[in-house]
XYZ file of C-alpha atoms in Angstrom:
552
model
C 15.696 -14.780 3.442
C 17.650 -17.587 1.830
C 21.464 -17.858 1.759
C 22.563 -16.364 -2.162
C 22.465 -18.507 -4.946
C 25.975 -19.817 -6.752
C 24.656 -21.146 -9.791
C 26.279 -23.600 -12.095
C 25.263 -24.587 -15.748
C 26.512 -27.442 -17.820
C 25.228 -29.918 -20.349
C 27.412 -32.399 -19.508
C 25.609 -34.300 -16.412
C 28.585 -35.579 -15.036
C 30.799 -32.587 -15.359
C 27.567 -30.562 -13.950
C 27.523 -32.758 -10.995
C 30.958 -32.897 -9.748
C 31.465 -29.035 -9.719
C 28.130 -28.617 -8.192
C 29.504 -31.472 -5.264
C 32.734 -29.672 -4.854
C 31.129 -25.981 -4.766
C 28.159 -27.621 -2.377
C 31.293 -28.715 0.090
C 33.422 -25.452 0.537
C 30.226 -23.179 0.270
C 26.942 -24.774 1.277
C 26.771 -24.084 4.679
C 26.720 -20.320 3.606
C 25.259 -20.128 0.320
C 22.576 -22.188 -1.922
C 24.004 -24.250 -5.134
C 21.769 -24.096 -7.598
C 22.033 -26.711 -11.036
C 20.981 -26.467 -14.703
C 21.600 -28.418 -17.271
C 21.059 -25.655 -20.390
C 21.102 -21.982 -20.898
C 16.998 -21.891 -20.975
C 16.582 -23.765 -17.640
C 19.489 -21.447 -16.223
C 17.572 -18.310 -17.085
C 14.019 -19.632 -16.071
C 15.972 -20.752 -12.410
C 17.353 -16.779 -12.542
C 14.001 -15.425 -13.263
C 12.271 -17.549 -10.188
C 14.793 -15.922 -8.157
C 14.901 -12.660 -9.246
C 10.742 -12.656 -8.467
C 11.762 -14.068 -5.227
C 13.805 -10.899 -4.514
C 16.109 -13.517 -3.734
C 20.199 -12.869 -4.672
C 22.815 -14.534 -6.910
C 26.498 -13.995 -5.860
C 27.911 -16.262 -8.371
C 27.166 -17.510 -12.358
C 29.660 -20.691 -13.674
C 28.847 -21.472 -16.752
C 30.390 -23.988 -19.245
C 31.274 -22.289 -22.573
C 30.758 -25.512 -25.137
C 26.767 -25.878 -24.629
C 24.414 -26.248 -27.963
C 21.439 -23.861 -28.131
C 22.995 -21.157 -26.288
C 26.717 -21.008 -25.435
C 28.214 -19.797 -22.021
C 29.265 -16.767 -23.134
C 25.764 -16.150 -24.601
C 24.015 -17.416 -21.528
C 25.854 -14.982 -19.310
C 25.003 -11.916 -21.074
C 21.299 -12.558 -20.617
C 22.039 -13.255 -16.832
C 23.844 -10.226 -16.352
C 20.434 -8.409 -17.372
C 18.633 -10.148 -14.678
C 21.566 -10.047 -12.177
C 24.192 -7.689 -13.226
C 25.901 -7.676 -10.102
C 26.614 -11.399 -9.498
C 30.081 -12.398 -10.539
C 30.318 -14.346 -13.465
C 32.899 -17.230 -14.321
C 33.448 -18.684 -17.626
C 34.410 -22.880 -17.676
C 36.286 -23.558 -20.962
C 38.870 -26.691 -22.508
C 42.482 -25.494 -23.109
C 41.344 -24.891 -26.764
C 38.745 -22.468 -25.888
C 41.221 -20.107 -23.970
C 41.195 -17.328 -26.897
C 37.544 -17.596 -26.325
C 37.557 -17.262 -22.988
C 39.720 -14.051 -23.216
C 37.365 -12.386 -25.752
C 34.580 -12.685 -23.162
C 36.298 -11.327 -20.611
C 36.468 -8.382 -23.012
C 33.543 -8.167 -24.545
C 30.737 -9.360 -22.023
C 32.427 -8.666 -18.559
C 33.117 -12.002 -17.605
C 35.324 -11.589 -14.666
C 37.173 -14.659 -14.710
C 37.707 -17.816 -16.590
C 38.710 -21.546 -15.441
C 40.066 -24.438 -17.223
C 38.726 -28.096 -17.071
C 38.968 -29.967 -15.192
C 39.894 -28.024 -11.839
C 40.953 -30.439 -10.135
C 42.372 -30.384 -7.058
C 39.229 -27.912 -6.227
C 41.532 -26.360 -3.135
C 44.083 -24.713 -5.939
C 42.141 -24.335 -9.268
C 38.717 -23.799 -8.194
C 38.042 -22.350 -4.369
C 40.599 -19.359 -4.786
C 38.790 -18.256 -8.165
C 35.476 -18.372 -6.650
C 36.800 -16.701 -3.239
C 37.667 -13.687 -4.851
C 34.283 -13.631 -6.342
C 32.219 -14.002 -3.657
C 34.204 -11.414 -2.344
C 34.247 -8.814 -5.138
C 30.279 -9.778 -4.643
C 29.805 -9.201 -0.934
C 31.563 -5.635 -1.768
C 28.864 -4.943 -3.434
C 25.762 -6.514 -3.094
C 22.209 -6.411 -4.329
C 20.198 -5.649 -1.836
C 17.621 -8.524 -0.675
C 13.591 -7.675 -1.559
C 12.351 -9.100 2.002
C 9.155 -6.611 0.829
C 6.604 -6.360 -1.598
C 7.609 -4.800 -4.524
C 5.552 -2.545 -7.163
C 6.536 -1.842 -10.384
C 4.654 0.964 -12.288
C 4.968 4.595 -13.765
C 5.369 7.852 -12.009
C 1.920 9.580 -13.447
C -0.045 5.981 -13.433
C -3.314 6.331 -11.698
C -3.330 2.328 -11.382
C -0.114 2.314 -10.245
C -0.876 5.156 -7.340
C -3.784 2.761 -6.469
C -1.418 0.074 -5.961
C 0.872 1.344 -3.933
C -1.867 3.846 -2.105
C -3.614 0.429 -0.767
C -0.400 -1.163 0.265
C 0.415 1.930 2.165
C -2.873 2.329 4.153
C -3.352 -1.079 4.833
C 0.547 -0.869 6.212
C 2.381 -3.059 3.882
C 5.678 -2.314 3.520
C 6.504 -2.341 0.044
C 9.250 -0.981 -2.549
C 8.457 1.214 -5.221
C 10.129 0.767 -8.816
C 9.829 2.215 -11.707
C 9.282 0.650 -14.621
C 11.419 2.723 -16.903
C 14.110 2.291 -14.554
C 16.874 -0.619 -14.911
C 15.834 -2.554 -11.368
C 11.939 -2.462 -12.760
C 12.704 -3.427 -16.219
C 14.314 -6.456 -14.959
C 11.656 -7.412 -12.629
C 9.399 -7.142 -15.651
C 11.630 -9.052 -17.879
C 11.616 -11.752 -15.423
C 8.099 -12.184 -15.459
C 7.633 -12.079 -19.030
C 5.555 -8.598 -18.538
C 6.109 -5.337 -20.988
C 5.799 -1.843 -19.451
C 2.110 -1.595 -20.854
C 1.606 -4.736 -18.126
C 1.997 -2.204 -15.075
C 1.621 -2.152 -12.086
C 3.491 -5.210 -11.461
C 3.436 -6.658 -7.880
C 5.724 -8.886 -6.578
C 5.085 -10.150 -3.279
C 7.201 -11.981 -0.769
C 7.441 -15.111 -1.611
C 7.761 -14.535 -5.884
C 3.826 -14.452 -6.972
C 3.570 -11.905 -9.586
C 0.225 -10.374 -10.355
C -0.273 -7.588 -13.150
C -2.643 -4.816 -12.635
C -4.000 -6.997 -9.843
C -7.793 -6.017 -8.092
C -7.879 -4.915 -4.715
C -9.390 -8.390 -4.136
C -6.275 -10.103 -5.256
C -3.809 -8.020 -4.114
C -5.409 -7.959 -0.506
C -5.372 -12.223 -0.952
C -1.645 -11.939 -1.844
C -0.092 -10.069 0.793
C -1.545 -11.772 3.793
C -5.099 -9.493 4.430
C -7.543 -11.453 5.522
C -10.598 -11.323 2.867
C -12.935 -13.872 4.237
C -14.861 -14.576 7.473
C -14.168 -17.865 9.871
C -17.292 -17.931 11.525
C -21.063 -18.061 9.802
C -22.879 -16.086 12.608
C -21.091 -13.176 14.838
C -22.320 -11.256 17.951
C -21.407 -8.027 16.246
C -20.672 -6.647 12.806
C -18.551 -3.355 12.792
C -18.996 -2.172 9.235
C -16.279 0.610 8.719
C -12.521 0.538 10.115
C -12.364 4.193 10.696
C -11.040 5.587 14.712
C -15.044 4.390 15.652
C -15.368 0.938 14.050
C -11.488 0.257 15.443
C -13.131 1.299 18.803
C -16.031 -0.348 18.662
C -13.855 -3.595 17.516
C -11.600 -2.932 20.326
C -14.038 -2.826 23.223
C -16.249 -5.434 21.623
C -13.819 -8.290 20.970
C -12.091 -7.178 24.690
C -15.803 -7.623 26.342
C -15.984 -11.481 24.790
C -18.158 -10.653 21.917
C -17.643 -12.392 18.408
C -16.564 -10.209 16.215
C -15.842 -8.662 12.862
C -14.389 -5.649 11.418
C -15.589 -5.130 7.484
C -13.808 -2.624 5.560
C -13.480 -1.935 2.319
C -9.684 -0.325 1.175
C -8.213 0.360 4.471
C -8.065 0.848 8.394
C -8.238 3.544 9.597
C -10.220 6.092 6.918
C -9.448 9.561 6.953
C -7.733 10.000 10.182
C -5.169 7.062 9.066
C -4.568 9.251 6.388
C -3.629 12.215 8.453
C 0.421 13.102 8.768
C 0.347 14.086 12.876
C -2.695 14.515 14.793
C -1.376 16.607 18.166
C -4.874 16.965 19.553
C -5.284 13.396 20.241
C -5.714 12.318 24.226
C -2.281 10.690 25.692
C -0.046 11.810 22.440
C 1.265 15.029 23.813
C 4.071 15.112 20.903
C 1.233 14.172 17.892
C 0.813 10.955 16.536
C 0.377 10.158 12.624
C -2.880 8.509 11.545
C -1.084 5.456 10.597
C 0.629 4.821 13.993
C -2.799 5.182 15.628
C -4.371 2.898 13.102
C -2.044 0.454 13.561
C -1.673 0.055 16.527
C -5.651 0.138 16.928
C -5.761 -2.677 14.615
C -3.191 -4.786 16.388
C -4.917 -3.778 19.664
C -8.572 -5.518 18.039
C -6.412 -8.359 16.858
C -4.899 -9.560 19.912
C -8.679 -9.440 21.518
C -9.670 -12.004 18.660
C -11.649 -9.663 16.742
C -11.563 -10.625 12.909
C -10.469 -7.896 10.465
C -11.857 -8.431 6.604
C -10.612 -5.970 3.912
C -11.982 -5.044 0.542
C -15.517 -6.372 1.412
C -17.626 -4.028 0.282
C -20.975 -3.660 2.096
C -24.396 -2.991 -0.250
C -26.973 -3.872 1.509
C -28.472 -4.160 5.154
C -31.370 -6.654 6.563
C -33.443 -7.190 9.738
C -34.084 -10.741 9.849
C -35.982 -11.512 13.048
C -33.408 -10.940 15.457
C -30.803 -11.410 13.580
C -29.092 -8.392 10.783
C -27.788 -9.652 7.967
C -25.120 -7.515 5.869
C -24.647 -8.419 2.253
C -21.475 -7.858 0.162
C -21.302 -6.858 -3.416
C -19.899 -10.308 -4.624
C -23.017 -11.845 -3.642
C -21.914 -12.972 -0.073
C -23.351 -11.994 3.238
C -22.468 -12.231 7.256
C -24.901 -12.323 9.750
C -24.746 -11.075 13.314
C -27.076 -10.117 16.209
C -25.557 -6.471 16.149
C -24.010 -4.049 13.756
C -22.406 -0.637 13.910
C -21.859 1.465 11.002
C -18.954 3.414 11.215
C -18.145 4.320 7.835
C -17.168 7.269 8.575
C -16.896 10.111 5.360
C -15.348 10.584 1.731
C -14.212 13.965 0.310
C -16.567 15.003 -1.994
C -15.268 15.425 -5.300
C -13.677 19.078 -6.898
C -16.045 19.652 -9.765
C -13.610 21.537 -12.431
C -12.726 20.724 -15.714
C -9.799 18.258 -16.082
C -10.131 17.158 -12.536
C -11.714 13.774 -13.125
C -8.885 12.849 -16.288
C -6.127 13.452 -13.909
C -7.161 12.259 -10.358
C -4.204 9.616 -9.815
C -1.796 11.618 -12.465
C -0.905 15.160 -9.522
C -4.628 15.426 -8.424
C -5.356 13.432 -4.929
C -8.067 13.616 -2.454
C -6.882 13.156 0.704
C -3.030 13.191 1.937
C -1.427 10.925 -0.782
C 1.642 10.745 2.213
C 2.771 8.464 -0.240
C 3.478 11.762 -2.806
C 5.280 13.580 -0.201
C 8.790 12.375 -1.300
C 7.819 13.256 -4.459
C 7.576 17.000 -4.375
C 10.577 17.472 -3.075
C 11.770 21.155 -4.634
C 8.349 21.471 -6.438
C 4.914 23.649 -5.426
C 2.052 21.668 -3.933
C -1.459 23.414 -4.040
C -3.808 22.356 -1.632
C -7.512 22.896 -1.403
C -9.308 22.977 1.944
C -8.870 24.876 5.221
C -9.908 22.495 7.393
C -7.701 19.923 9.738
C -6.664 17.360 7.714
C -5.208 20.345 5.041
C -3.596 22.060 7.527
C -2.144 19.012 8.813
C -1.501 18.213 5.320
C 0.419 21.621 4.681
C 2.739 21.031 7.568
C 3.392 17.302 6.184
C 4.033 18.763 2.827
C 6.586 21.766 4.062
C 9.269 19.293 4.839
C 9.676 18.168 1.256
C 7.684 21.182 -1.110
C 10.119 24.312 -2.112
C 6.462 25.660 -1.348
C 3.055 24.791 -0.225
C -0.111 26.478 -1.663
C -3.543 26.953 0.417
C -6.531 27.787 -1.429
C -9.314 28.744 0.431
C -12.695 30.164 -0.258
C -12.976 32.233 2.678
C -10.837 35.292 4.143
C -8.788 33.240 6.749
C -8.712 30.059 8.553
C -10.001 30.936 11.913
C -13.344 29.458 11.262
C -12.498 26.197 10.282
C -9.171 25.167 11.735
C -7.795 24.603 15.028
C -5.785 27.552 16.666
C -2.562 24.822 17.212
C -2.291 24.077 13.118
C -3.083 27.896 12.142
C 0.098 28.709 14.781
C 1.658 25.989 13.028
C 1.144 27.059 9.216
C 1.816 31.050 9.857
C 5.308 29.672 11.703
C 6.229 27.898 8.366
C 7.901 29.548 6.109
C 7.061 27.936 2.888
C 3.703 27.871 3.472
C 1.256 30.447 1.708
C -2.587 30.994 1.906
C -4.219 32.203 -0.758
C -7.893 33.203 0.373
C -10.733 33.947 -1.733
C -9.201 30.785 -4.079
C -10.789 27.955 -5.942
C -9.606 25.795 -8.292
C -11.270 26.615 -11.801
C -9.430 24.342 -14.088
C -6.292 21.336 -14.378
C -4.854 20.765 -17.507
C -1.726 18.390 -18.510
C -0.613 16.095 -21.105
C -0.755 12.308 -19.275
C -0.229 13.842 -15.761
C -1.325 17.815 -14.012
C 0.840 20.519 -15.104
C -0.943 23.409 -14.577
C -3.826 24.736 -12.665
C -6.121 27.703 -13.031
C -7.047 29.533 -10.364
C -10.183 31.765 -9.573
C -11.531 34.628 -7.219
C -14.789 33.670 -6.556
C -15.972 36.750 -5.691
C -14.702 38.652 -9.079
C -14.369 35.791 -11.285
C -10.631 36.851 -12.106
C -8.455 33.847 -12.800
C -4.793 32.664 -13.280
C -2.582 30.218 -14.197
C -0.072 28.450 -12.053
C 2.601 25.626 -13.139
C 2.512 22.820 -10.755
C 2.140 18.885 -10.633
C 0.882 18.771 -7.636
C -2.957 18.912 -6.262
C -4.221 18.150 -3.055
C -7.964 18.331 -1.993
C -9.775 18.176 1.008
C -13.227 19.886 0.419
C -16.045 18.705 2.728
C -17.561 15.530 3.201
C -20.006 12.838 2.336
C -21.339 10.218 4.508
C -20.604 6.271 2.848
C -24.305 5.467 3.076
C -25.707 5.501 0.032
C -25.572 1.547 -0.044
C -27.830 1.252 3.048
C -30.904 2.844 0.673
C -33.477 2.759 3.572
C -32.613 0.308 5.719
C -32.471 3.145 8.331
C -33.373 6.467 8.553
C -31.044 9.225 7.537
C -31.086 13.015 7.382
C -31.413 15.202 4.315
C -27.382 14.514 3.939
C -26.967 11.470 4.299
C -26.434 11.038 7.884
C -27.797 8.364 9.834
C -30.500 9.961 12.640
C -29.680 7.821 16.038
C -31.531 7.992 19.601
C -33.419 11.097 20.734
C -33.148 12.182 16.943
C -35.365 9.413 15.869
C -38.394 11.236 17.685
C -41.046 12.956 15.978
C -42.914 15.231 19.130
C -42.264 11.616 21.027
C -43.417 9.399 18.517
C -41.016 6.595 17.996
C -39.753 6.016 13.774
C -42.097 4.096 11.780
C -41.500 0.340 12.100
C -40.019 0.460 15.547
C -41.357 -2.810 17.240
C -39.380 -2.522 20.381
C -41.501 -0.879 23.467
C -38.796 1.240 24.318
C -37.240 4.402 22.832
C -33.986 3.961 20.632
C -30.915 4.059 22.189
C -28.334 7.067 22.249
C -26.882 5.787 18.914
C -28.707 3.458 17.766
C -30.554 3.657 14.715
C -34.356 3.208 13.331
C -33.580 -0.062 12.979
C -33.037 -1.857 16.483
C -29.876 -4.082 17.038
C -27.725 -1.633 14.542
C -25.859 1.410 15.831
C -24.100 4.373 14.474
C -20.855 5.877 15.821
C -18.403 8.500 14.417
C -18.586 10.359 11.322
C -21.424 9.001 9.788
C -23.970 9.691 12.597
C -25.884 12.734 12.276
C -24.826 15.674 14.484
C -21.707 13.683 15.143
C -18.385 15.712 16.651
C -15.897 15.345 13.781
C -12.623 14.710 15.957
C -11.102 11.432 16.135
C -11.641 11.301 19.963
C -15.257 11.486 19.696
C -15.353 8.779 16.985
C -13.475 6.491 19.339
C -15.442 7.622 22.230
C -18.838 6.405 19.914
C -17.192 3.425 19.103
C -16.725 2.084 23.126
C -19.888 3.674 24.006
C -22.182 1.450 21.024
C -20.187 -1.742 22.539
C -21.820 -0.579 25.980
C -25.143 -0.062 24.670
C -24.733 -3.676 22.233
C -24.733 -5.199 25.811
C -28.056 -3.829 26.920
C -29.950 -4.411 23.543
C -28.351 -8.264 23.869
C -29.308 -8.832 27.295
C -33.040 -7.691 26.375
C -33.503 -9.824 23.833
């Protein structure tokens, strides 16, 4: 981070220069002197470093300047900065001036012209404002920063993206003074949100996935025209699969569309998990799976999404929705699975405003003294409910059936009937949502006597079932009446191999119908849905990648 900015503003170029030489000789080694010449170019200097999430200690302006005045120019700083101390330079005849502005605009201090010598007129003033500043300072924005409103479903995207591809980033809102200042600086309105502001000052508004990915250092494109093996899917199998491929020598690439790690990353403490006796949360795991791949020289791409797969001789080629393509000798599709979607009335309207698939972790420190409803007795909501407990004044489980014994693990059920604030409501489904710009109320039905009622909360969380991501694959390979991709002995019909198998051998374990392109994790038929499995299928398609390449 840069030193903080004392900046000076005169229209006299030789008066401008001299105080900028003798601040740049008591102060430079510590902070950065920055110049203008008029009010405008003052404010457009401020507004660079305010995107910057850089800091100002110090404003000097002179009070005689045409086009705006000192005075004036320091109220519209203090908008942009209104914690940097700010020094008014003024003739003798301006000194009633002077004193008005100390009253009426907060300037904290005013010095005569000329200052000289520097050591008694000028460093003892600006001493005791850098250290009325250092008292209390702005706080540097090393991060990215996202401006937006509380029920904005863009604006959950935003930061939702950051968060699972772990970004750090800061969260503002727009209707709050730090936000409206950021979006005064960039010449943005609050209709313009989400604002991001990245690291180094670029400001995008409502930016794509694309863009924003571009922006804060994800890697989007591919270095290499031709790879050993394409892992489509970042999920606990691709990660593996990039893992043990990249650490066995092979070229190559990890595709994924939003995020690493897919569902599991989503997950607030998995405890089941090999070598993690006290749980891990999905994003520790992802991330340190993803350095792990990294540091073997496997390539990670983000927001590439994958629509369609060829066999090209003994090459596969995998083609992207913006027209582009990679090709490889191998693939693995790991894509893992998507919640399907809560079919109710007023679901779909307010999916970003209080209704969420998946964890939303990012929520959690929202709910704080509120009730959360969640839908699903599975894992992921139960590890959900126990994420949700430390910040809800209650937590809600709806659930179709009469308990969670046959869907959960025993550890999370111990877990959830241990908690306190935690309540589940069998023989529950969500019937309606309703709210004015964001969820305010839900009704709630007995499915088995159609009896409803309504509850007041902001909060919806839904983890219902699955779907495979395959539908871009159309029939590339075989699949099952779900979606599933059929791999190995499942590809045999009373020992017939699938139609169009060339190969005069049987498929392998997990590969699919067509040869050179393997499934692993979620998205394989009769695949174990644990994230020690997927990994497992991940390593074990790298071992049979090996055997397919050295046959060829």
């Amino acid at each position: 981070m840069p030193n903080p900015a004392i900046l000076t503003v005169d229209d006299d170029p030789a008066v401008s220069r001299a105080v900028s030489r003798d601040l740049r000789r008591r102060y430079g080694d510590r902070y950065r002197v920055v110049r203008a010449d008029s009010g405008d170019t003052a404010l457009e200097a401020l507004r660079e470093i305010k995107l910057r999430g850089e800091q100002v200690a110090v404003l000097l302006a002179d009070y005689r300047m045409p086009h705006m005045n000192g005075i004036e120019f320091l109220e519209s700083a203090m908008d942009l900065f209104p914690l940097a101390r700010r020094v008014l330079l003024t003739a003798y005849a301006d000194t009633d001036a002077a004193i008005d502005a100390i009253n009426l605009v907060d300037v904290d201090h005013y010095l005569l012209k000329p200052w000289n010598p520097p050591e008694e007129k000028l460093y003892p003033v600006v001493d005791s404002m850098l250290d009325a500043w250092r008292a209390s300072p702005e706080p540097p924005a090393s991060e990215v920063r996202v401006v937006g409103h509380r029920w904005s479903a863009p604006s959950f995207a935003v930061r939702d993206f950051l968060a699972r591809n772990l970004v750090p980033y800061r969260w503002l809102l727009a209707d709050e003074p730090e936000g409206g200042r950021l979006l005064t600086a960039a010449g943005l309105t609050a209709d313009d949100v989400p604002l991001v502001l990245t690291s180094d000052g670029k400001t995008l508004a409502a930016p794509s996935e694309t863009d924003l990915a571009v922006h804060v250092g994800l890697t989007t494109t591919p270095s290499l025209e031709f790879y050993d093996l394409v892992v489509v899917g970042a999920g606990p199998a691709g990660l593996g699969a990039a893992v043990y491929g990249a650490s066995e020598g092979l070229r190559t690439v990890l595709v994924e569309q939003r995020a690493t790690g897919g569902q599991a990353g989503q997950s607030s403490r998995i405890e089941n998990y090999l070598g993690f006796p006290d749980g891990v949360s999905g994003a520790q795991l992802t991330d340190r799976a993803r350095r792990q791949a990294l540091r073997f020289g496997a390539e990670l791409l983000t927001t590439r999404e994958a629509v369609g797969l060829e066999s090209g001789g003994t090459s596969r080629l995998l083609r992207f929705g913006d027209g582009t393509s990679i090709a490889a000798h191998t693939v693995v599709l790991a894509t893992g699975v998507s919640y399907r979607m809560l079919d109710a009335p007023g679901l779909d309207e307010l999916t970003g405003r209080g209704v969420f698939y998946g964890s939303a972790s990012t929520e959690a420190p929202s709910c704080i003294e509120q009730d959360v409803y969640i839908v699903g007795g599975a894992n992921s909501a139960g590890q959900a409910a126990v994420h949700f407990a430390r910040y809800a004044s209650r937590v809600h489980m709806l659930i179709r059936g009469s308990d969670l014994r046959h869907s959960m693990s025993s550890y999370l059920i111990q877990q959830i009937e241990a908690i306190d604030n935690i309540t589940v409501w069998p023989h529950s489904e969500v019937a309606g949502a309703h709210g004015d710009g964001h969820l305010e109320r839900l009704t709630v039905r007995d499915p088995r006597s159609g009896d409803t009622r309504d509850v007041d909360t902001s909060w919806l969380f839904i983890f219902i079932g699955a779907e495979p991501r395959t539908g871009w694959l159309d029939d590339a390979v075989l699949r099952d009446r779900l979606g599933f991709v059929l791999t190995g002995p499942d590809l045999l019909c009373e020992g017939k191999r699938p139609p169009g198998w060339t190969l005069p051998r049987d498929p392998y374990h997990l590969e699919s119908s067509m040869p050179g392109v393997f499934a692993a994790g979620d998205v394989r038929s009769a695949s174990v849905k644990r994230v020690a499995s997927a990994v497992g299928e991940g390593a074990m398609a790298v071992s049979l990648i090996h055997r397919y390449l050295e046959a060829q």
